[in-house]
């Protein structure tokens, strides 16, 4: 079993394994967010998705999100696992587990984490619809990736 709090994997996510990473005797709450592949998006039927990522940078961004959570909620612990590759409808794409002494903190930190993932983590997807395919840009869909991936300075990955 891996002990890393942050992972990019290409196999189904074990939700319980992610939850166990933040289990703490002082935690009064653990929230678990499970992001799944939905069938309908903006009136279009999705057949399946393909996620890709720059794993070293994605892990760095997960660590950054954890740092930001620690700044706002010092007692919270977070673990994040995101899946890449081919995902069918209802497959789990991401799991975020947050533990804290109190439930409100766990809920708030978990919502913060998924919002920040969509803002800063270099993970992108290709939608496969009934009538074609399209690379979707950043996860907020504000920046298109027509070539299928973002332009990232490789030197930034080594920092």
mmCIF file of C-alpha atoms in Angstrom:
data_model
loop_
_atom_site.group_PDB
_atom_site.id
_atom_site.type_symbol
_atom_site.label_atom_id
_atom_site.label_comp_id
_atom_site.label_asym_id
_atom_site.label_seq_id
_atom_site.Cartn_x
_atom_site.Cartn_y
_atom_site.Cartn_z
ATOM 1 C CA UNK A 1 0.000 0.000 0.000
ATOM 2 C CA UNK A 2 1.281 3.428 -0.892
ATOM 3 C CA UNK A 3 1.475 6.083 1.769
ATOM 4 C CA UNK A 4 1.574 9.066 -0.572
ATOM 5 C CA UNK A 5 -1.208 11.525 0.148
ATOM 6 C CA UNK A 6 -1.335 12.659 -3.476
ATOM 7 C CA UNK A 7 -1.476 10.417 -6.506
ATOM 8 C CA UNK A 8 -2.209 10.331 -10.207
ATOM 9 C CA UNK A 9 -3.080 6.761 -11.159
ATOM 10 C CA UNK A 10 -4.308 4.912 -14.251
ATOM 11 C CA UNK A 11 -6.458 2.294 -12.530
ATOM 12 C CA UNK A 12 -9.731 2.449 -10.572
ATOM 13 C CA UNK A 13 -9.455 4.475 -7.368
ATOM 14 C CA UNK A 14 -9.881 2.665 -4.074
ATOM 15 C CA UNK A 15 -12.008 5.181 -2.118
ATOM 16 C CA UNK A 16 -11.384 3.457 1.203
ATOM 17 C CA UNK A 17 -7.630 3.606 0.666
ATOM 18 C CA UNK A 18 -7.821 7.389 0.139
ATOM 19 C CA UNK A 19 -10.019 7.789 3.243
ATOM 20 C CA UNK A 20 -7.591 5.777 5.357
ATOM 21 C CA UNK A 21 -4.759 8.147 4.447
ATOM 22 C CA UNK A 22 -6.376 10.938 6.491
ATOM 23 C CA UNK A 23 -7.744 8.823 9.329
ATOM 24 C CA UNK A 24 -6.654 10.393 12.596
ATOM 25 C CA UNK A 25 -7.561 9.698 16.210
ATOM 26 C CA UNK A 26 -8.243 13.426 16.689
ATOM 27 C CA UNK A 27 -10.546 13.667 13.680
ATOM 28 C CA UNK A 28 -14.211 14.094 14.450
ATOM 29 C CA UNK A 29 -15.086 14.119 10.761
ATOM 30 C CA UNK A 30 -13.848 12.837 7.449
ATOM 31 C CA UNK A 31 -15.442 14.108 4.268
ATOM 32 C CA UNK A 32 -14.922 12.215 1.037
ATOM 33 C CA UNK A 33 -15.656 13.825 -2.311
ATOM 34 C CA UNK A 34 -16.011 11.420 -5.226
ATOM 35 C CA UNK A 35 -16.009 12.991 -8.679
ATOM 36 C CA UNK A 36 -17.517 10.714 -11.316
ATOM 37 C CA UNK A 37 -17.948 10.776 -15.093
ATOM 38 C CA UNK A 38 -21.445 12.016 -15.979
ATOM 39 C CA UNK A 39 -23.325 11.039 -19.090
ATOM 40 C CA UNK A 40 -24.917 14.374 -20.041
ATOM 41 C CA UNK A 41 -22.908 17.604 -20.359
ATOM 42 C CA UNK A 42 -24.544 20.746 -21.730
ATOM 43 C CA UNK A 43 -27.160 18.647 -23.530
ATOM 44 C CA UNK A 44 -24.615 16.324 -25.156
ATOM 45 C CA UNK A 45 -24.382 12.633 -24.394
ATOM 46 C CA UNK A 46 -20.909 11.565 -23.324
ATOM 47 C CA UNK A 47 -19.878 8.013 -24.200
ATOM 48 C CA UNK A 48 -16.624 8.059 -22.222
ATOM 49 C CA UNK A 49 -13.707 10.343 -21.259
ATOM 50 C CA UNK A 50 -9.969 10.230 -21.519
ATOM 51 C CA UNK A 51 -8.039 12.101 -18.816
ATOM 52 C CA UNK A 52 -4.399 13.070 -19.182
ATOM 53 C CA UNK A 53 -2.050 14.915 -16.850
ATOM 54 C CA UNK A 54 1.485 16.020 -16.217
ATOM 55 C CA UNK A 55 1.875 13.881 -13.093
ATOM 56 C CA UNK A 56 4.938 15.617 -11.547
ATOM 57 C CA UNK A 57 3.313 19.028 -11.849
ATOM 58 C CA UNK A 58 -0.120 17.725 -10.831
ATOM 59 C CA UNK A 59 1.359 16.257 -7.640
ATOM 60 C CA UNK A 60 3.092 19.579 -6.951
ATOM 61 C CA UNK A 61 -0.235 21.349 -7.326
ATOM 62 C CA UNK A 62 -1.935 18.846 -4.997
ATOM 63 C CA UNK A 63 0.784 19.662 -2.443
ATOM 64 C CA UNK A 64 0.137 23.373 -3.002
ATOM 65 C CA UNK A 65 -3.571 22.839 -2.359
ATOM 66 C CA UNK A 66 -2.735 20.961 0.835
ATOM 67 C CA UNK A 67 -0.522 23.868 1.939
ATOM 68 C CA UNK A 68 -3.349 26.331 1.247
ATOM 69 C CA UNK A 69 -5.731 24.151 3.262
ATOM 70 C CA UNK A 70 -3.252 24.040 6.145
ATOM 71 C CA UNK A 71 -3.086 27.842 6.094
ATOM 72 C CA UNK A 72 -6.870 28.168 6.394
ATOM 73 C CA UNK A 73 -7.645 25.058 8.461
ATOM 74 C CA UNK A 74 -4.439 24.029 10.297
ATOM 75 C CA UNK A 75 -5.967 20.901 11.805
ATOM 76 C CA UNK A 76 -7.238 19.498 8.488
ATOM 77 C CA UNK A 77 -5.476 16.684 6.630
ATOM 78 C CA UNK A 78 -6.093 16.065 2.926
ATOM 79 C CA UNK A 79 -5.434 13.229 0.493
ATOM 80 C CA UNK A 80 -6.174 13.459 -3.232
ATOM 81 C CA UNK A 81 -6.116 10.777 -5.916
ATOM 82 C CA UNK A 82 -6.988 11.535 -9.536
ATOM 83 C CA UNK A 83 -7.345 8.922 -12.242
ATOM 84 C CA UNK A 84 -6.091 9.318 -15.802
ATOM 85 C CA UNK A 85 -6.738 7.248 -18.917
ATOM 86 C CA UNK A 86 -9.995 5.879 -20.292
ATOM 87 C CA UNK A 87 -13.009 6.317 -17.986
ATOM 88 C CA UNK A 88 -16.551 5.075 -18.606
ATOM 89 C CA UNK A 89 -19.746 6.776 -17.434
ATOM 90 C CA UNK A 90 -19.997 6.647 -13.614
ATOM 91 C CA UNK A 91 -16.312 5.747 -13.185
ATOM 92 C CA UNK A 92 -14.576 7.616 -10.390
ATOM 93 C CA UNK A 93 -12.234 10.315 -11.690
ATOM 94 C CA UNK A 94 -11.126 11.923 -8.423
ATOM 95 C CA UNK A 95 -11.343 11.259 -4.704
ATOM 96 C CA UNK A 96 -10.598 13.889 -2.072
ATOM 97 C CA UNK A 97 -10.592 12.943 1.592
ATOM 98 C CA UNK A 98 -10.308 15.554 4.337
ATOM 99 C CA UNK A 99 -10.215 14.869 8.054
ATOM 100 C CA UNK A 100 -10.514 17.461 10.779
ATOM 101 C CA UNK A 101 -11.668 17.761 14.381
ATOM 102 C CA UNK A 102 -15.007 19.238 13.255
ATOM 103 C CA UNK A 103 -17.334 18.587 10.289
ATOM 104 C CA UNK A 104 -17.692 22.163 9.037
ATOM 105 C CA UNK A 105 -13.950 22.419 8.602
ATOM 106 C CA UNK A 106 -13.841 19.089 6.749
ATOM 107 C CA UNK A 107 -16.664 20.120 4.388
ATOM 108 C CA UNK A 108 -15.164 23.554 3.706
ATOM 109 C CA UNK A 109 -11.644 22.245 3.109
ATOM 110 C CA UNK A 110 -12.937 19.496 0.803
ATOM 111 C CA UNK A 111 -14.930 21.939 -1.338
ATOM 112 C CA UNK A 112 -11.906 24.246 -1.420
ATOM 113 C CA UNK A 113 -9.747 21.348 -2.647
ATOM 114 C CA UNK A 114 -11.952 20.421 -5.635
ATOM 115 C CA UNK A 115 -12.308 24.080 -6.618
ATOM 116 C CA UNK A 116 -8.518 24.529 -6.527
ATOM 117 C CA UNK A 117 -7.944 21.295 -8.473
ATOM 118 C CA UNK A 118 -10.062 22.686 -11.269
ATOM 119 C CA UNK A 119 -8.173 26.000 -11.118
ATOM 120 C CA UNK A 120 -4.515 24.972 -10.928
ATOM 121 C CA UNK A 121 -3.883 21.263 -11.544
ATOM 122 C CA UNK A 122 -2.720 20.307 -15.061
ATOM 123 C CA UNK A 123 -5.250 17.577 -15.747
ATOM 124 C CA UNK A 124 -7.320 17.711 -18.924
ATOM 125 C CA UNK A 125 -9.772 15.487 -20.718
ATOM 126 C CA UNK A 126 -11.040 14.417 -24.097
ATOM 127 C CA UNK A 127 -14.807 14.116 -24.361
ATOM 128 C CA UNK A 128 -16.082 11.306 -26.561
ATOM 129 C CA UNK A 129 -19.653 12.106 -27.574
ATOM 130 C CA UNK A 130 -22.110 10.333 -29.823
ATOM 131 C CA UNK A 131 -21.251 12.788 -32.613
ATOM 132 C CA UNK A 132 -17.524 13.277 -32.210
ATOM 133 C CA UNK A 133 -14.697 14.108 -29.842
ATOM 134 C CA UNK A 134 -13.091 17.220 -28.415
ATOM 135 C CA UNK A 135 -10.165 17.952 -26.132
ATOM 136 C CA UNK A 136 -11.475 20.061 -23.311
ATOM 137 C CA UNK A 137 -9.015 22.621 -22.007
ATOM 138 C CA UNK A 138 -8.420 23.351 -18.373
ATOM 139 C CA UNK A 139 -10.919 21.860 -15.965
ATOM 140 C CA UNK A 140 -12.806 25.140 -15.699
ATOM 141 C CA UNK A 141 -13.094 25.031 -19.499
ATOM 142 C CA UNK A 142 -11.732 28.587 -19.774
ATOM 143 C CA UNK A 143 -8.571 27.730 -21.731
ATOM 144 C CA UNK A 144 -8.869 25.457 -24.803
ATOM 145 C CA UNK A 145 -6.207 22.815 -25.531
ATOM 146 C CA UNK A 146 -6.751 22.249 -29.266
ATOM 147 C CA UNK A 147 -3.611 20.085 -29.515
ATOM 148 C CA UNK A 148 -4.805 17.895 -26.687
ATOM 149 C CA UNK A 149 -2.612 19.271 -23.913
ATOM 150 C CA UNK A 150 -1.592 22.583 -22.353
ATOM 151 C CA UNK A 151 1.628 24.302 -23.289
ATOM 152 C CA UNK A 152 3.723 23.943 -20.149
ATOM 153 C CA UNK A 153 7.310 24.975 -19.834
ATOM 154 C CA UNK A 154 9.156 21.699 -19.136
ATOM 155 C CA UNK A 155 11.629 23.604 -16.923
ATOM 156 C CA UNK A 156 8.752 24.493 -14.596
ATOM 157 C CA UNK A 157 8.258 20.774 -13.992
ATOM 158 C CA UNK A 158 11.756 20.449 -12.601
ATOM 159 C CA UNK A 159 11.501 23.284 -10.040
#
